[in-house]
PDB file of C-alpha atoms in Angstrom:
ATOM      1  CA  MET A  49     -77.836 126.563 -13.543  1.00  0.00           C
ATOM      2  CA  PRO A  50     -78.208 123.538 -11.602  1.00  0.00           C
ATOM      3  CA  TYR A  51     -74.522 124.052  -9.869  1.00  0.00           C
ATOM      4  CA  THR A  52     -75.119 127.820  -8.605  1.00  0.00           C
ATOM      5  CA  ALA A  53     -74.367 128.524  -4.516  1.00  0.00           C
ATOM      6  CA  ARG A  54     -77.508 130.402  -4.362  1.00  0.00           C
ATOM      7  CA  LYS A  55     -81.190 128.434  -4.719  1.00  0.00           C
ATOM      8  CA  PRO A  56     -82.736 129.899  -7.764  1.00  0.00           C
ATOM      9  CA  PRO A  57     -85.745 130.959  -7.424  1.00  0.00           C
ATOM     10  CA  LEU A  58     -88.896 129.262  -7.695  1.00  0.00           C
ATOM     11  CA  PRO A  59     -90.553 129.693 -11.414  1.00  0.00           C
ATOM     12  CA  GLU A  60     -94.062 129.536  -9.506  1.00  0.00           C
ATOM     13  CA  THR A  61     -94.906 129.598  -6.574  1.00  0.00           C
ATOM     14  CA  PRO A  62     -97.592 126.727  -4.789  1.00  0.00           C
ATOM     15  CA  ASP A  63     -99.782 129.375  -4.626  1.00  0.00           C
ATOM     16  CA  GLU A  64     -99.808 130.339  -8.502  1.00  0.00           C
ATOM     17  CA  LEU A  65    -100.027 125.819  -9.005  1.00  0.00           C
ATOM     18  CA  ARG A  66    -102.610 125.877  -6.874  1.00  0.00           C
ATOM     19  CA  ALA A  67    -104.502 128.550  -8.739  1.00  0.00           C
ATOM     20  CA  ARG A  68    -103.166 127.078 -11.910  1.00  0.00           C
ATOM     21  CA  ILE A  69    -103.427 123.668 -11.984  1.00  0.00           C
ATOM     22  CA  PRO A  70    -106.549 122.108 -10.306  1.00  0.00           C
ATOM     23  CA  GLY A  71    -105.633 119.641  -7.352  1.00  0.00           C
ATOM     24  CA  TRP A  72    -102.012 121.205  -7.546  1.00  0.00           C
ATOM     25  CA  GLY A  73    -100.683 120.615  -3.786  1.00  0.00           C
ATOM     26  CA  ALA A  74    -103.943 118.889  -2.748  1.00  0.00           C
ATOM     27  CA  ASP A  75    -101.763 116.613  -0.138  1.00  0.00           C
ATOM     28  CA  LEU A  76     -99.050 119.538   1.030  1.00  0.00           C
ATOM     29  CA  ASP A  77    -100.835 119.908   4.087  1.00  0.00           C
ATOM     30  CA  PRO A  78    -101.112 117.076   6.168  1.00  0.00           C
ATOM     31  CA  ALA A  79    -104.593 118.100   7.832  1.00  0.00           C
ATOM     32  CA  VAL A  80    -105.907 117.693   4.376  1.00  0.00           C
ATOM     33  CA  ARG A  81    -104.198 114.946   3.278  1.00  0.00           C
ATOM     34  CA  PRO A  82    -106.299 111.497   2.594  1.00  0.00           C
ATOM     35  CA  GLN A  83    -106.376 109.018   4.977  1.00  0.00           C
ATOM     36  CA  VAL A  84    -103.298 106.815   3.305  1.00  0.00           C
ATOM     37  CA  PRO A  85    -103.763 103.763   6.030  1.00  0.00           C
ATOM     38  CA  ARG A  86    -100.052 103.382   5.871  1.00  0.00           C
ATOM     39  CA  GLU A  87     -99.470 107.315   7.769  1.00  0.00           C
ATOM     40  CA  ARG A  88    -102.554 105.965  10.190  1.00  0.00           C
ATOM     41  CA  THR A  89    -101.340 103.952  13.290  1.00  0.00           C
ATOM     42  CA  ASP A  90    -104.267 103.964  14.573  1.00  0.00           C
ATOM     43  CA  LEU A  91    -105.778 101.186  12.311  1.00  0.00           C
ATOM     44  CA  GLU A  92    -105.938  97.435  12.740  1.00  0.00           C
ATOM     45  CA  THR A  93    -104.048  95.527  10.610  1.00  0.00           C
ATOM     46  CA  GLY A  94    -105.170  92.259  11.343  1.00  0.00           C
ATOM     47  CA  ALA A  95    -100.801  91.341  12.011  1.00  0.00           C
ATOM     48  CA  HIS A  96    -100.690  88.755  15.596  1.00  0.00           C
ATOM     49  CA  TRP A  97     -97.393  89.472  15.723  1.00  0.00           C
ATOM     50  CA  ASP A  98     -94.804  91.967  16.677  1.00  0.00           C
ATOM     51  CA  VAL A  99     -92.182  90.773  15.443  1.00  0.00           C
ATOM     52  CA  PRO A 100     -93.073  88.390  12.225  1.00  0.00           C
ATOM     53  CA  ASP A 101     -92.335  83.751  12.495  1.00  0.00           C
ATOM     54  CA  ARG A 102     -88.684  83.103  11.882  1.00  0.00           C
ATOM     55  CA  GLN A 103     -88.274  80.927   9.345  1.00  0.00           C
ATOM     56  CA  GLU A 104     -86.499  77.995  10.080  1.00  0.00           C
ATOM     57  CA  GLU A 105     -82.373  78.316   8.538  1.00  0.00           C
ATOM     58  CA  THR A 106     -81.782  74.914   7.454  1.00  0.00           C
ATOM     59  CA  TYR A 107     -78.249  75.466   5.987  1.00  0.00           C
ATOM     60  CA  PRO A 108     -75.783  78.410   7.528  1.00  0.00           C
ATOM     61  CA  ARG A 109     -77.110  81.327   4.778  1.00  0.00           C
ATOM     62  CA  GLU A 110     -74.479  84.188   3.738  1.00  0.00           C
ATOM     63  CA  ARG A 111     -75.440  86.775   5.158  1.00  0.00           C
ATOM     64  CA  SER A 112     -73.901  91.020   4.598  1.00  0.00           C
ATOM     65  CA  ILE A 113     -71.555  91.203   8.184  1.00  0.00           C
ATOM     66  CA  GLU A 114     -73.978  95.053   7.701  1.00  0.00           C
ATOM     67  CA  HIS A 115     -77.397  93.058   9.208  1.00  0.00           C
ATOM     68  CA  GLU A 116     -77.034  90.937  12.019  1.00  0.00           C
ATOM     69  CA  GLN A 117     -79.978  88.553  11.493  1.00  0.00           C
ATOM     70  CA  LEU A 118     -81.197  87.430   7.789  1.00  0.00           C
ATOM     71  CA  PRO A 119     -84.382  88.454   7.098  1.00  0.00           C
ATOM     72  CA  PRO A 120     -87.922  86.492   8.220  1.00  0.00           C
ATOM     73  CA  VAL A 121     -88.398  84.832   4.934  1.00  0.00           C
ATOM     74  CA  PHE A 122     -85.267  84.128   2.627  1.00  0.00           C
ATOM     75  CA  GLY A 123     -84.598  81.777  -0.371  1.00  0.00           C
ATOM     76  CA  THR A 124     -83.203  77.890  -0.239  1.00  0.00           C
ATOM     77  CA  ALA A 125     -84.061  77.320  -3.590  1.00  0.00           C
ATOM     78  CA  GLN A 126     -80.002  77.526  -5.101  1.00  0.00           C
ATOM     79  CA  PRO A 127     -78.085  76.583  -1.453  1.00  0.00           C
ATOM     80  CA  LEU A 128     -74.697  77.558  -2.098  1.00  0.00           C
ATOM     81  CA  HIS A 129     -72.279  74.669  -3.247  1.00  0.00           C
ATOM     82  CA  GLY A 130     -68.482  73.802  -4.095  1.00  0.00           C
ATOM     83  CA  LEU A 131     -65.919  76.243  -5.088  1.00  0.00           C
ATOM     84  CA  SER A 132     -68.164  79.042  -6.273  1.00  0.00           C
ATOM     85  CA  GLY A 133     -70.281  78.718  -2.562  1.00  0.00           C
ATOM     86  CA  ALA A 134     -66.845  79.105  -0.851  1.00  0.00           C
ATOM     87  CA  ILE A 135     -65.787  81.968  -2.915  1.00  0.00           C
ATOM     88  CA  ARG A 136     -69.557  83.633  -2.651  1.00  0.00           C
ATOM     89  CA  ARG A 137     -69.386  82.689   1.530  1.00  0.00           C
ATOM     90  CA  PHE A 138     -66.038  84.462   1.536  1.00  0.00           C
ATOM     91  CA  ALA A 139     -67.387  87.888   0.298  1.00  0.00           C
ATOM     92  CA  TYR A 140     -69.880  87.734   2.275  1.00  0.00           C
ATOM     93  CA  GLU A 141     -68.617  87.366   6.261  1.00  0.00           C
ATOM     94  CA  ARG A 142     -64.967  89.407   4.556  1.00  0.00           C
ATOM     95  CA  TYR A 143     -65.861  92.336   3.157  1.00  0.00           C
ATOM     96  CA  SER A 144     -69.916  94.766   3.859  1.00  0.00           C
ATOM     97  CA  GLU A 145     -71.164  94.714   0.804  1.00  0.00           C
ATOM     98  CA  GLY A 146     -69.950  98.697  -0.079  1.00  0.00           C
ATOM     99  CA  ARG A 147     -67.034  97.002  -0.855  1.00  0.00           C
ATOM    100  CA  LEU A 148     -65.406  96.600  -4.254  1.00  0.00           C
ATOM    101  CA  ALA A 149     -64.099  93.168  -3.422  1.00  0.00           C
ATOM    102  CA  HIS A 150     -67.558  92.019  -2.235  1.00  0.00           C
ATOM    103  CA  TRP A 151     -69.194  91.925  -5.008  1.00  0.00           C
ATOM    104  CA  LEU A 152     -65.938  91.226  -7.150  1.00  0.00           C
ATOM    105  CA  LEU A 153     -65.765  88.291  -5.856  1.00  0.00           C
ATOM    106  CA  LEU A 154     -69.265  86.866  -6.290  1.00  0.00           C
ATOM    107  CA  ILE A 155     -68.761  88.396  -9.977  1.00  0.00           C
ATOM    108  CA  ALA A 156     -65.373  85.612  -9.894  1.00  0.00           C
ATOM    109  CA  GLY A 157     -68.167  82.983  -8.085  1.00  0.00           C
ATOM    110  CA  ASP A 158     -70.404  83.667 -11.015  1.00  0.00           C
ATOM    111  CA  ARG A 159     -68.351  82.659 -13.035  1.00  0.00           C
ATOM    112  CA  VAL A 160     -66.499  79.552 -10.845  1.00  0.00           C
ATOM    113  CA  ASP A 161     -70.268  78.180 -10.889  1.00  0.00           C
ATOM    114  CA  ALA A 162     -70.402  78.949 -14.435  1.00  0.00           C
ATOM    115  CA  ALA A 163     -67.587  76.462 -15.064  1.00  0.00           C
ATOM    116  CA  GLU A 164     -68.501  73.955 -12.479  1.00  0.00           C
ATOM    117  CA  ALA A 165     -71.636  73.898 -14.187  1.00  0.00           C
ATOM    118  CA  HIS A 166     -69.748  72.498 -17.537  1.00  0.00           C
ATOM    119  CA  LEU A 167     -67.780  70.023 -16.202  1.00  0.00           C
ATOM    120  CA  ARG A 168     -70.317  68.717 -14.396  1.00  0.00           C
ATOM    121  CA  SER A 169     -72.037  69.099 -17.808  1.00  0.00           C
ATOM    122  CA  LEU A 170     -69.037  67.376 -19.812  1.00  0.00           C
ATOM    123  CA  VAL A 171     -69.849  63.823 -17.028  1.00  0.00           C
ATOM    124  CA  THR A 172     -73.072  63.323 -17.806  1.00  0.00           C
ATOM    125  CA  LEU A 173     -74.721  61.281 -20.515  1.00  0.00           C
ATOM    126  CA  ARG A 174     -75.869  64.383 -22.774  1.00  0.00           C
ATOM    127  CA  PRO A 175     -72.730  67.165 -22.112  1.00  0.00           C
ATOM    128  CA  ASP A 176     -72.803  70.888 -23.646  1.00  0.00           C
ATOM    129  CA  ASN A 177     -73.421  71.818 -27.247  1.00  0.00           C
ATOM    130  CA  PRO A 178     -71.507  75.245 -27.689  1.00  0.00           C
ATOM    131  CA  LEU A 179     -72.600  75.160 -31.654  1.00  0.00           C
ATOM    132  CA  THR A 180     -75.808  74.074 -31.273  1.00  0.00           C
ATOM    133  CA  GLU A 181     -76.673  75.689 -27.965  1.00  0.00           C
ATOM    134  CA  THR A 182     -75.307  79.143 -28.393  1.00  0.00           C
ATOM    135  CA  GLY A 183     -77.140  80.312 -31.742  1.00  0.00           C
ATOM    136  CA  VAL A 184     -73.701  80.324 -33.401  1.00  0.00           C
ATOM    137  CA  LEU A 185     -75.021  78.080 -36.390  1.00  0.00           C
ATOM    138  CA  ALA A 186     -77.876  80.362 -36.725  1.00  0.00           C
ATOM    139  CA  GLU A 187     -75.505  83.258 -37.164  1.00  0.00           C
ATOM    140  CA  PRO A 188     -75.417  83.109 -40.666  1.00  0.00           C
ATOM    141  CA  ARG A 189     -79.478  82.244 -41.650  1.00  0.00           C
ATOM    142  CA  ARG A 190     -80.498  84.878 -39.682  1.00  0.00           C
ATOM    143  CA  HIS A 191     -79.660  87.968 -41.410  1.00  0.00           C
ATOM    144  CA  PRO A 192     -76.366  88.647 -39.695  1.00  0.00           C
ATOM    145  CA  VAL A 193     -75.581  92.000 -40.193  1.00  0.00           C
ATOM    146  CA  ALA A 194     -79.098  93.832 -41.131  1.00  0.00           C
ATOM    147  CA  SER A 195     -80.399  92.342 -37.456  1.00  0.00           C
ATOM    148  CA  ARG A 196     -77.875  94.511 -35.405  1.00  0.00           C
ATOM    149  CA  ARG A 197     -78.186  97.480 -36.719  1.00  0.00           C
ATOM    150  CA  GLY A 198     -79.715 100.278 -35.160  1.00  0.00           C
ATOM    151  CA  ARG A 199     -79.065  97.599 -31.181  1.00  0.00           C
ATOM    152  CA  PRO A 200     -77.509 100.016 -28.645  1.00  0.00           C
ATOM    153  CA  ASP A 201     -75.891  97.273 -27.742  1.00  0.00           C
ATOM    154  CA  VAL A 202     -73.427  96.962 -31.193  1.00  0.00           C
ATOM    155  CA  ARG A 203     -70.099  98.207 -29.097  1.00  0.00           C
ATOM    156  CA  HIS A 204     -69.778  94.592 -27.113  1.00  0.00           C
ATOM    157  CA  GLN A 205     -70.908  92.006 -29.934  1.00  0.00           C
ATOM    158  CA  VAL A 206     -66.738  92.118 -31.346  1.00  0.00           C
ATOM    159  CA  LEU A 207     -66.252  90.746 -27.889  1.00  0.00           C
ATOM    160  CA  ASP A 208     -69.210  88.221 -27.933  1.00  0.00           C
ATOM    161  CA  PRO A 209     -67.402  85.736 -29.554  1.00  0.00           C
ATOM    162  CA  VAL A 210     -64.903  86.381 -27.878  1.00  0.00           C
ATOM    163  CA  ILE A 211     -66.689  85.910 -24.315  1.00  0.00           C
ATOM    164  CA  VAL A 212     -69.020  82.882 -25.701  1.00  0.00           C
ATOM    165  CA  ALA A 213     -66.228  80.439 -27.174  1.00  0.00           C
ATOM    166  CA  GLY A 214     -62.919  81.982 -25.994  1.00  0.00           C
ATOM    167  CA  PRO A 215     -63.624  79.714 -22.529  1.00  0.00           C
ATOM    168  CA  TRP A 216     -64.455  76.937 -24.844  1.00  0.00           C
ATOM    169  CA  VAL A 217     -61.188  77.528 -26.922  1.00  0.00           C
ATOM    170  CA  LEU A 218     -59.527  77.763 -23.440  1.00  0.00           C
ATOM    171  CA  GLY A 219     -60.450  75.006 -22.108  1.00  0.00           C
ATOM    172  CA  ALA A 220     -60.004  73.154 -25.699  1.00  0.00           C
ATOM    173  CA  VAL A 221     -55.985  74.192 -25.225  1.00  0.00           C
ATOM    174  CA  VAL A 222     -55.324  73.225 -21.359  1.00  0.00           C
ATOM    175  CA  LEU A 223     -56.770  69.758 -22.404  1.00  0.00           C
ATOM    176  CA  VAL A 224     -54.897  69.398 -25.249  1.00  0.00           C
ATOM    177  CA  GLU A 225     -51.613  70.337 -23.390  1.00  0.00           C
ATOM    178  CA  ALA A 226     -52.256  68.193 -19.813  1.00  0.00           C
ATOM    179  CA  LEU A 227     -52.756  65.445 -22.461  1.00  0.00           C
ATOM    180  CA  ARG A 228     -49.129  65.955 -23.969  1.00  0.00           C
ATOM    181  CA  ALA A 229     -48.175  66.287 -21.333  1.00  0.00           C
ATOM    182  CA  LEU A 230     -49.144  63.067 -19.702  1.00  0.00           C
ATOM    183  CA  ARG A 231     -47.707  61.483 -22.934  1.00  0.00           C
ATOM    184  CA  ARG A 232     -44.764  62.915 -22.297  1.00  0.00           C
ATOM    185  CA  ARG A 233     -44.079  60.980 -18.851  1.00  0.00           C
TER     186      ARG A 233
END
């Protein structure tokens, strides 16, 4: 019974376990504990600093409001940009990591970033091709029903076409409606 007020008795005492299992509890007593370097404070670490040198912050990085400063080293490969960057920056500046709003804003920023990437691809010479890049054409050729048996993600597979094709269909509808509105003028 795991949720009783009284602590249940141990099935075996540490002495019984030590007698039955060779080596059990060898590190229980700190006096006989193997000398793990991380527990010793008298060893020379080789570090020449008390606080490591800090990486230069060349542009304002997002940081949690729980922390006063950035860690000594941080990533710079994907700087925030565009509307998605503004959403993410707002999430970090306004809400704690313990708040749901923080994470929902980060998810919204991710979705906006994906939409921005799709829009950017439309103005390139090689725009995204959702038919070939999502694997939709391969579905009927690669045993679509048999390959899904026994998979743990069967329940949400009904939603996959909506999630993958939905934004494209919605974008096409918005584009057609915008063109119709322009023609009516």
